[in-house]
Short mmCIF file of C-alpha atoms in Angstrom, two decimals:
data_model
loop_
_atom_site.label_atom_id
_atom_site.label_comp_id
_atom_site.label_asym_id
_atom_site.label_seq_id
_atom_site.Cartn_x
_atom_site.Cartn_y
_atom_site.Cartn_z
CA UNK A 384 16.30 8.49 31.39
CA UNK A 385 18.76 11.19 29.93
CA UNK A 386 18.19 14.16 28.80
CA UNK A 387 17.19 13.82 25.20
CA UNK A 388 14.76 11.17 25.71
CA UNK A 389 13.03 12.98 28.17
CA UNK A 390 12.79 16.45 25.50
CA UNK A 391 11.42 13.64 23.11
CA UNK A 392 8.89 12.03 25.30
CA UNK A 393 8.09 15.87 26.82
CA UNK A 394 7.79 16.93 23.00
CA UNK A 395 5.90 13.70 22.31
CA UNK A 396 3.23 14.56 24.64
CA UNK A 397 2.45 17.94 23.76
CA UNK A 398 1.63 16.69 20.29
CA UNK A 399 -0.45 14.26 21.48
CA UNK A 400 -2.46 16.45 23.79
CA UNK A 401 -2.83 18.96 21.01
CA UNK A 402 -4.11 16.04 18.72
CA UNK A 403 -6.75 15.19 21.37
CA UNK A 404 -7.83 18.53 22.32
CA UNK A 405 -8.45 19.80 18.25
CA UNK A 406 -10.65 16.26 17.83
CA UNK A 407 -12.41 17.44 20.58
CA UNK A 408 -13.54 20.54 18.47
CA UNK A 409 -13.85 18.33 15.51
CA UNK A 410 -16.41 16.78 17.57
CA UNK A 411 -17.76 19.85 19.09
CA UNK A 412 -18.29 20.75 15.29
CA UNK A 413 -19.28 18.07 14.05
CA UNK A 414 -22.21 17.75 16.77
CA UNK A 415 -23.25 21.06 16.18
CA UNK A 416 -23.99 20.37 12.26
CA UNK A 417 -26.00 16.66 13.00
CA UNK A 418 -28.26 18.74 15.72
CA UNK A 419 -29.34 17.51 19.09
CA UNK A 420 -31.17 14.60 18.20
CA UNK A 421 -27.75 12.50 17.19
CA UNK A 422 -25.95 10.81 20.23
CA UNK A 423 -23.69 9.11 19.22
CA UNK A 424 -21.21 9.88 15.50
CA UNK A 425 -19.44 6.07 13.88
CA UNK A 426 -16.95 6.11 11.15
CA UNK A 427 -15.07 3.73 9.23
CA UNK A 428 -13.42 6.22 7.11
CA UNK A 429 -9.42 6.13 7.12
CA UNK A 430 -9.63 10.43 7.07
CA UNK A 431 -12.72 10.47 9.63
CA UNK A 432 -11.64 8.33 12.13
CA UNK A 433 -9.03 10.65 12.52
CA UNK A 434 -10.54 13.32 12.24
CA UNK A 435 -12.88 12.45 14.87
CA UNK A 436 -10.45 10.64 17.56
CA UNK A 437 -7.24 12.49 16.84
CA UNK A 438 -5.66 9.08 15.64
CA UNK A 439 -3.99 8.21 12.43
CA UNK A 440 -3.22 4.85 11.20
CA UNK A 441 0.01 3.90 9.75
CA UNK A 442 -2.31 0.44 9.57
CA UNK A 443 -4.54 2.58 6.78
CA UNK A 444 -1.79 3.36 4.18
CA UNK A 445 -0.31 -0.19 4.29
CA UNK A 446 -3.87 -1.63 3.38
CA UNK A 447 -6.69 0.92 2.54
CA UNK A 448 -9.23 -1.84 3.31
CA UNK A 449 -8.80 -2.06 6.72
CA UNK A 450 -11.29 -2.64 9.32
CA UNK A 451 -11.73 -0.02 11.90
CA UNK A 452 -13.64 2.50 13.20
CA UNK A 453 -14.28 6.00 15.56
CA UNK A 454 -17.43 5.73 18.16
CA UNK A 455 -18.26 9.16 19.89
CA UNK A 456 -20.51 11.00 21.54
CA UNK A 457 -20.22 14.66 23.19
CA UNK A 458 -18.18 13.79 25.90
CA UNK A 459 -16.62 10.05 25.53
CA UNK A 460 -14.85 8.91 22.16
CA UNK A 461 -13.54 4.73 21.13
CA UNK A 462 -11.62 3.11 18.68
CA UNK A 463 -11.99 -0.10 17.07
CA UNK A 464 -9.09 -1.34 15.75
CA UNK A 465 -6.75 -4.62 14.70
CA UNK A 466 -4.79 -5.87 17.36
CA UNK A 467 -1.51 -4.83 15.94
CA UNK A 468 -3.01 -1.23 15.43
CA UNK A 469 -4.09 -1.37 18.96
CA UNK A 470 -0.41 -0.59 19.95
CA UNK A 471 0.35 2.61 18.03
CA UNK A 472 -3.02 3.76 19.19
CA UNK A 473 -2.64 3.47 22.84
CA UNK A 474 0.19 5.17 22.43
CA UNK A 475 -1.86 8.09 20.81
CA UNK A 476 -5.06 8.16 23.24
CA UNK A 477 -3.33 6.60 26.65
CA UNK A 478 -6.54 4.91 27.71
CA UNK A 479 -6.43 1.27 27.24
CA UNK A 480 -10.40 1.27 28.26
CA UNK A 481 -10.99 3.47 24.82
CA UNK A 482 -9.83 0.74 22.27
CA UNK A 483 -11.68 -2.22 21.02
CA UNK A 484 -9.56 -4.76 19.64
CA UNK A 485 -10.25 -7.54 17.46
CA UNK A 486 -8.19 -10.26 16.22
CA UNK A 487 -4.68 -11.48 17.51
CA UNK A 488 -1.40 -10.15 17.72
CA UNK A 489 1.83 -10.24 20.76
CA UNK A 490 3.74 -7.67 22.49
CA UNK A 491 5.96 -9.38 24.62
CA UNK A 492 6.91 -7.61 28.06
CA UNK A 493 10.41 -7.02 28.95
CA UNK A 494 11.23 -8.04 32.88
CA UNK A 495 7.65 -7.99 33.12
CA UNK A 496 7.26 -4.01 32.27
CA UNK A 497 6.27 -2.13 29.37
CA UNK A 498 3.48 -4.00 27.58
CA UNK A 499 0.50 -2.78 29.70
CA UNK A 500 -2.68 -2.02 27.84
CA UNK A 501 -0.71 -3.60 24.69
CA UNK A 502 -0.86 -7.82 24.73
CA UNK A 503 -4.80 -7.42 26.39
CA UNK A 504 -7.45 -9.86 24.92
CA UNK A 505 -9.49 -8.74 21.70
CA UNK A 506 -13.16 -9.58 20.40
CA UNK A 507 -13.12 -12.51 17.41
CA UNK A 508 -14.22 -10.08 14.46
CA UNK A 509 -14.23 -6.52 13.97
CA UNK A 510 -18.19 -6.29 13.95
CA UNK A 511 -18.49 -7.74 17.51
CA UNK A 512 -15.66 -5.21 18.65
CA UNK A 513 -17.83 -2.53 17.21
CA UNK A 514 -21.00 -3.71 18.73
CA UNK A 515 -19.08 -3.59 21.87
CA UNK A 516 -17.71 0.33 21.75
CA UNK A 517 -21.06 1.29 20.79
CA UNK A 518 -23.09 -0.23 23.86
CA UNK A 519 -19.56 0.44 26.07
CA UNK A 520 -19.81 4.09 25.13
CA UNK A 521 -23.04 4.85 23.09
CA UNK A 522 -25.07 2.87 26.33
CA UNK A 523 -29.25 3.85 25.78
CA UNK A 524 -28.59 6.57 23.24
CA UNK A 525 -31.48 6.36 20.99
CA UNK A 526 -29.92 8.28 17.26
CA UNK A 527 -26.89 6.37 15.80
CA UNK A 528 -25.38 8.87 13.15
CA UNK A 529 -23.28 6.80 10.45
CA UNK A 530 -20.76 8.65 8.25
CA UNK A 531 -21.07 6.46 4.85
CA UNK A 532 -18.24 8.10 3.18
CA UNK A 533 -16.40 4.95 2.47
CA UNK A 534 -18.79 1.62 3.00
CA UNK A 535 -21.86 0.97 4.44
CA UNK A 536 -19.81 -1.91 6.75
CA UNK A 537 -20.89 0.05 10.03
CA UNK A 538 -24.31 0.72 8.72
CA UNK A 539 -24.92 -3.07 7.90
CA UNK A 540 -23.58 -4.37 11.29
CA UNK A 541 -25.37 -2.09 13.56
CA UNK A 542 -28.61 -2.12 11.40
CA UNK A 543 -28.33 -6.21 12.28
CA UNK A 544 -27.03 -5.94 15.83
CA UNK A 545 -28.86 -3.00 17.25
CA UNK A 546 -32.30 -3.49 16.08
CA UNK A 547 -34.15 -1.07 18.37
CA UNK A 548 -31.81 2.06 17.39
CA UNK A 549 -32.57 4.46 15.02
CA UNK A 550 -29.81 5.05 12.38
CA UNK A 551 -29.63 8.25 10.55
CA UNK A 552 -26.41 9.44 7.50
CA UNK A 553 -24.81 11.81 8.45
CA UNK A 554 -22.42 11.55 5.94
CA UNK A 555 -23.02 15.49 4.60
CA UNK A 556 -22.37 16.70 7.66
CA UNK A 557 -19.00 15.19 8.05
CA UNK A 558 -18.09 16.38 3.89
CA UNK A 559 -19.50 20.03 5.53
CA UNK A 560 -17.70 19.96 8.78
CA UNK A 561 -14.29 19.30 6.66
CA UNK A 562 -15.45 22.71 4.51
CA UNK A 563 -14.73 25.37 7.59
CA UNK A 564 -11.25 24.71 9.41
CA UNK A 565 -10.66 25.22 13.26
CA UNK A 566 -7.44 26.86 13.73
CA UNK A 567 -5.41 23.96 15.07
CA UNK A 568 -6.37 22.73 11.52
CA UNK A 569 -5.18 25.71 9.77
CA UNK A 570 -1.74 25.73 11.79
CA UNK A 571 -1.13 21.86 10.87
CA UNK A 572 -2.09 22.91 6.93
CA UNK A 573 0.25 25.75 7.20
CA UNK A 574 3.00 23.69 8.94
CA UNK A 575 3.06 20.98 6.67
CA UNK A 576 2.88 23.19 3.72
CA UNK A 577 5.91 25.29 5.33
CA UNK A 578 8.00 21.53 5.16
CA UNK A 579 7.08 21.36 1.12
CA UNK A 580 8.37 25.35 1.09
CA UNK A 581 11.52 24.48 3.03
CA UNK A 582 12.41 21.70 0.56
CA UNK A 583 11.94 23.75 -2.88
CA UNK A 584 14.34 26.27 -0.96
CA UNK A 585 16.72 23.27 -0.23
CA UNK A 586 16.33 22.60 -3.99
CA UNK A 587 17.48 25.80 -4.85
CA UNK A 588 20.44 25.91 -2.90
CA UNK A 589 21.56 22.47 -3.17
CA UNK A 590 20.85 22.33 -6.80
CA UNK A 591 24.18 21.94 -8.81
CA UNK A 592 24.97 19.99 -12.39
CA UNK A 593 24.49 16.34 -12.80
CA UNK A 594 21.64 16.20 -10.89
CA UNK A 595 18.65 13.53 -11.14
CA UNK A 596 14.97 13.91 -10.52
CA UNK A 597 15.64 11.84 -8.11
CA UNK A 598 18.21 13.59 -5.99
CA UNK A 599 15.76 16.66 -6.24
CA UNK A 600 12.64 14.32 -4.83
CA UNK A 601 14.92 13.10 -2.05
CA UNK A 602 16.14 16.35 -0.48
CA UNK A 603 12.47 17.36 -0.45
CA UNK A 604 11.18 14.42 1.07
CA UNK A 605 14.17 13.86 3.81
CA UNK A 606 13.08 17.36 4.69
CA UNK A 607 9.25 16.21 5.45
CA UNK A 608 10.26 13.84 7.59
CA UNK A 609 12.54 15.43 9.47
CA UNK A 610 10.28 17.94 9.65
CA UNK A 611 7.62 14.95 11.63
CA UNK A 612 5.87 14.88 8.34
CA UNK A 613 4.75 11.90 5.63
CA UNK A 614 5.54 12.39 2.39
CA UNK A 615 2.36 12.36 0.35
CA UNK A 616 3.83 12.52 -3.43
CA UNK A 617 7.12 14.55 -4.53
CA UNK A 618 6.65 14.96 -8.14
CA UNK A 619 9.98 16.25 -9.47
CA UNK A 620 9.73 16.26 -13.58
CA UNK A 621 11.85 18.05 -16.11
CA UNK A 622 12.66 18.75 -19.70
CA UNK A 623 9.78 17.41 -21.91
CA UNK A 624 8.73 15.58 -18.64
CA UNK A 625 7.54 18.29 -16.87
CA UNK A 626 4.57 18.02 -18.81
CA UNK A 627 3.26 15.02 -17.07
CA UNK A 628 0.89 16.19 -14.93
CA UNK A 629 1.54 13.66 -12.38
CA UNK A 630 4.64 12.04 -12.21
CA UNK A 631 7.17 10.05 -10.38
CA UNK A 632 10.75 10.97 -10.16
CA UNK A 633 12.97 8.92 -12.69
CA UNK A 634 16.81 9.03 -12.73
CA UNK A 635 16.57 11.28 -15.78
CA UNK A 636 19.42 14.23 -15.77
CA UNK A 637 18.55 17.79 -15.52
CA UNK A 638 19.88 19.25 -18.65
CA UNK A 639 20.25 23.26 -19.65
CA UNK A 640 17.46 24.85 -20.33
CA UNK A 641 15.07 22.13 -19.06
CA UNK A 642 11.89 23.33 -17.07
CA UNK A 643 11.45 21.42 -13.28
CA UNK A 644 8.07 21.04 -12.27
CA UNK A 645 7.66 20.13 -8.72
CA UNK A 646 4.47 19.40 -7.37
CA UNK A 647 4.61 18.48 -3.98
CA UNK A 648 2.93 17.58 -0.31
CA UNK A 649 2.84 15.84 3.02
CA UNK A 650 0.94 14.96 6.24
CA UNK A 651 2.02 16.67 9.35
CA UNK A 652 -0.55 15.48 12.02
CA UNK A 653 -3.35 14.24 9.92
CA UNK A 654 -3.68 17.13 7.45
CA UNK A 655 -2.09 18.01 3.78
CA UNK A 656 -0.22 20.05 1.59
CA UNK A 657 -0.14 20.55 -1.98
CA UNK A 658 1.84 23.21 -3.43
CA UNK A 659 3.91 23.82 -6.89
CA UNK A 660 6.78 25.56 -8.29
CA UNK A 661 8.58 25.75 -11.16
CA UNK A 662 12.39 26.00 -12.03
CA UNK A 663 14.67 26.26 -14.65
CA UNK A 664 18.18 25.54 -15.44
CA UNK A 665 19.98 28.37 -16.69
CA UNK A 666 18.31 31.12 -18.78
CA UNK A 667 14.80 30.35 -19.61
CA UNK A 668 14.14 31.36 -23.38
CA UNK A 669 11.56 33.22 -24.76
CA UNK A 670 8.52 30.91 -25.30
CA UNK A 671 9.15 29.82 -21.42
CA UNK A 672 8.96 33.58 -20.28
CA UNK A 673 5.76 34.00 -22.20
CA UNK A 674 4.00 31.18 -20.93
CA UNK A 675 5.41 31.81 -17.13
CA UNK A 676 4.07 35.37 -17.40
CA UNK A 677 0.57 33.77 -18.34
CA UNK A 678 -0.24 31.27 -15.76
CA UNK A 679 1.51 33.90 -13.50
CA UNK A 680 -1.10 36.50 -14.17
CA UNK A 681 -3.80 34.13 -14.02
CA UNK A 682 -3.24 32.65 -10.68
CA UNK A 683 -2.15 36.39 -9.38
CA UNK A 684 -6.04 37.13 -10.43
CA UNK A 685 -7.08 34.12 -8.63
CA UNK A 686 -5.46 35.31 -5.38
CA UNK A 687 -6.66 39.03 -5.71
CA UNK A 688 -10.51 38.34 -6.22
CA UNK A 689 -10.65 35.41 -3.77
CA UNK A 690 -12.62 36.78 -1.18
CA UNK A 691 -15.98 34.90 0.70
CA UNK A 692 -19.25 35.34 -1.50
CA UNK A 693 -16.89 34.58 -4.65
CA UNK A 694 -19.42 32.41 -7.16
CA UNK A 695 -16.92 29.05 -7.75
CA UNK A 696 -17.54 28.78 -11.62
CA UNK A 697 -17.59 32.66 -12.44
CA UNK A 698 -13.72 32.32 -10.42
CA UNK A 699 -13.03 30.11 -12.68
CA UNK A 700 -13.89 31.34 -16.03
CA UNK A 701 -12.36 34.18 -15.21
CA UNK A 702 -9.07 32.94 -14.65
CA UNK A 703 -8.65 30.90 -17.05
CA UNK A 704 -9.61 34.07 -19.41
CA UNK A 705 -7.04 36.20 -17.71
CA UNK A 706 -4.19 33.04 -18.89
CA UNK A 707 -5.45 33.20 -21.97
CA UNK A 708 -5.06 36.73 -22.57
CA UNK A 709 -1.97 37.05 -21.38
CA UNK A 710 -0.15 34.58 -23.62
CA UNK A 711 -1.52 31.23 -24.06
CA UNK A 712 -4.88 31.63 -25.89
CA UNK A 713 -5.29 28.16 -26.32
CA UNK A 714 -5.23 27.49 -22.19
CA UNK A 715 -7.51 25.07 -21.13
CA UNK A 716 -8.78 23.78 -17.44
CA UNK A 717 -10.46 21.32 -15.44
CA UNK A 718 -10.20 23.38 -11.84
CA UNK A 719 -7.95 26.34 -11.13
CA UNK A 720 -8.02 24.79 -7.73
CA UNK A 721 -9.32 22.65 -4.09
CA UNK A 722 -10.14 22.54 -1.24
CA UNK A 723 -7.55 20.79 1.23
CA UNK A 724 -7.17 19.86 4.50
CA UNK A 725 -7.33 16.28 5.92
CA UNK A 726 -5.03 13.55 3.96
CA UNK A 727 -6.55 11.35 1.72
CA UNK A 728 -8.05 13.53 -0.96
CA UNK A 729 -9.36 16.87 -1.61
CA UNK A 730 -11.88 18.86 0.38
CA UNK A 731 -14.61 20.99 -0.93
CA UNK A 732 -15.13 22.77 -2.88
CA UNK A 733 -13.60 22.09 -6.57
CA UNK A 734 -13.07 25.33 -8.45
CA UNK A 735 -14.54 23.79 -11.79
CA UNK A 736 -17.08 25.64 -14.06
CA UNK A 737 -19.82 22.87 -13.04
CA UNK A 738 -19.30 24.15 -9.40
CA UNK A 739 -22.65 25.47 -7.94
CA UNK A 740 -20.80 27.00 -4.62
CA UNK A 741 -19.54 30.13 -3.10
CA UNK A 742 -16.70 30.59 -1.01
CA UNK A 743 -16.78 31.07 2.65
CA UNK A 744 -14.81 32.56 5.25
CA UNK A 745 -12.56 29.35 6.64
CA UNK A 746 -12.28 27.73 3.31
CA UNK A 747 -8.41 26.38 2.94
CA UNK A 748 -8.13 26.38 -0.93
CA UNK A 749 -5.01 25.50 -3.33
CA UNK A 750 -5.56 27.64 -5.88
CA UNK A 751 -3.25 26.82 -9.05
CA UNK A 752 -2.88 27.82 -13.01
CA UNK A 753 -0.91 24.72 -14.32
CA UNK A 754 -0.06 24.52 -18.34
CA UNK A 755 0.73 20.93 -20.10
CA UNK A 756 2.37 21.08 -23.25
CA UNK A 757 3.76 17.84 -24.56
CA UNK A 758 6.91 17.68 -26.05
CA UNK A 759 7.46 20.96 -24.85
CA UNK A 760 7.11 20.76 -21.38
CA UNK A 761 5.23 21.94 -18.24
CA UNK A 762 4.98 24.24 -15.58
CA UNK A 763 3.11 25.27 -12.10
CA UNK A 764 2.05 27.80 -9.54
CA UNK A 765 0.26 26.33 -6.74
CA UNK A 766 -0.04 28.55 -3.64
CA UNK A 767 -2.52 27.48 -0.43
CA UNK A 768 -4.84 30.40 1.55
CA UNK A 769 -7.30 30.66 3.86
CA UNK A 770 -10.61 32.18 2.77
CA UNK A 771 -11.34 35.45 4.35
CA UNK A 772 -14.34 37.89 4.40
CA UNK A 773 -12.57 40.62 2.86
CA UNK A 774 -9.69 38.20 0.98
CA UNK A 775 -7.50 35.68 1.81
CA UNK A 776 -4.56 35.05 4.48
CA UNK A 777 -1.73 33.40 2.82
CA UNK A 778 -0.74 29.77 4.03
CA UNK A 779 2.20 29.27 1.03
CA UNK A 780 5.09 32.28 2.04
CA UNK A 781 7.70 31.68 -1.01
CA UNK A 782 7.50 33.91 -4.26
CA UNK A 783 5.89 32.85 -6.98
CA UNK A 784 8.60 33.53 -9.59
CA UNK A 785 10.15 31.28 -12.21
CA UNK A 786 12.78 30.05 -10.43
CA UNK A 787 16.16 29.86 -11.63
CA UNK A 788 19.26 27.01 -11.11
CA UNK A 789 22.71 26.97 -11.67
#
């Protein structure tokens, strides 16, 4: 083995182990919210099961209705999965005796080495595989807790195939574990936000004439994957495009004057970012300064009265009164922010005006004053924090200035 394969395979494992040991707290947490009478947690969720196990399918973003599932209890944790995801797996939780594989799929061996744990037999159907992980690891435990967040497929097939257990949702503690992030949590939110800051920078500097939404998406995303990261969306728009709130790249031409939106985020190890700036070529003019300094103001409120005990909906009227008198008095909202954390969606809470929540210490939030104008054009601010008891810590490091190119 030389050198740099060893520093890989080194590197390799200390992500792995890192992965394991913060699913261990996820469990520790999760255990701690369902209450002593809950033995055993199963998920089917794409999010959950890794949340739970410390294992992230590929196998879920090629086909969002795949079968598989997490089985734990305080000290012992399975996976269900395909065949072909049993692979990728093994090579995330090195224990062949954790996985439960159903279906069919070969790894050949090379000179009879390297396919141990990997071409083993699997059950016929994904419900007997389950069945088996839960009396394998589950054995006489009396309280099955289900997390229903996607289906009710594991609620069905253990309702039918263990009769004399006692199932119980716990579906609200899962949604309220996800609320309050462990620090290993926080550091992969922070790191893969730091990949979507490193690629605006690389915008910035690599920027010149000519250039194509495109070419701006691209350095951003080679940079998340570099960076061991999965691009989530890159949503580079300009000129009157920059007013689609949620956009693709095209192959249209930055032109002078145009406004870039970029609205961007990625995985790194299970968890997200979504962050936002905007650019312009050249000078801006007048009616782009105005607006900037609105939405700027607003979402510089936002960050200074974010504190825990903050009531959701008063946070929000309030902002979006602060943009409004400060230059667009026709500003409008849905949320002035999110919770994030995990991939796959949005934590809680919302920051809406229907919200019936306060903030809490260990809240991750994007917090963001975006304006839509079509025909005109759009712009963004979207900065990530951790909820504090006296404020917030700041997860996005980049100013939050108009940003100016060529």
């Amino acid at each position: 083995m030389n050198a740099t394969m060893g520093a890989h395979r080194a590197d390799r494992a200390t992500q792995v182990a890192g992965s394991m040991a913060l699913a261990a707290e996820v469990r520790a947490k999760c255990f701690a919210l369902v209450g002593d009478a809950v033995d055993v947690l199963v998920s089917c969720h794409a999010a959950h099961k890794g949340y739970l196990s410390g294992y992230f399918s590929i196998v879920h973003d090629l086909n969002p209705r795949y079968l598989s599932a997490v089985v734990a209890t305080r000290d012992r944790v399975a996976l269900v999965v395909s065949a072909s995801d049993a692979g990728p797996a093994l090579e995330e939780t090195g224990d062949p005796a954790a996985l439960f594989r159903y279906g069919f799929f070969c790894f050949e061996q090379v000179d009879g080495t390297g396919a141990d744990g990997y071409d083993a037999a699997g059950f016929a159907s994904f419900d007997e595989a389950l069945l088996a992980a839960l009396r394998e690891v589950a054995g006489d435990a009396r309280t099955i807790g289900i997390d229903r967040s996607g289906d009710d497929r594991a609620w069905n097939v253990i309702a039918q195939g263990m009769k004399t257990r006692f199932l119980t949702d716990i579906t609200d503690a899962i949604t309220r574990a996800r609320r309050h992030k462990l620090p290993g949590e926080v550091a992969r939110v922070r790191q893969a936000t730091r990949l979507v800051e490193t690629g605006l920078l690389d915008v910035a500097r690599q920027f010149a004439p000519g250039m194509t939404e495109q070419d701006m998406a691209a350095i951003i995303a080679a940079g998340m994957v570099a960076g061991g990261a999965i691009p989530r969306f890159v949503s580079v728009t300009s000129g009157p495009r920059s007013a689609l709130a949620d956009a693709y790249a095209t192959a249209r031409r930055v032109a002078p004057g145009d406004l870039i939106r970029i609205d961007a985020g990625c995985i790194y190890q299970g968890y997200a970012s979504d962050m936002a700036r905007t650019f312009v070529f050249g000078e801006p003019d007048a009616e782009q300064v105005r607006c900037y300094a609105a939405i700027r103001a607003g979402i510089d409120y936002e960050l200074e009265v974010i504190r825990e005990g903050v009531d959701v909906a008063g946070l929000f009227d309030e902002t979006v009164r602060v943009v409004r008198e400060n230059g667009i008095p026709s500003y409008r909202r849905q949320h002035v922010g999110h919770g994030i954390g995990l991939g796959g969606g949005y934590d809680m809470p919302v920051l809406t005006p229907q919200t019936k929540d306060r903030l809490e210490a260990g809240m991750c939030l994007c917090v963001e004053t975006p304006y839509y104008r079509i025909g005109w054009g759009g712009m963004m601010i979207e900065d990530t924090i951790l909820v504090t008891r006296e404020g917030h810590e700041p997860i996005t490091t980049i100013p939050r200035d108009l940003i100016r190119l060529g």
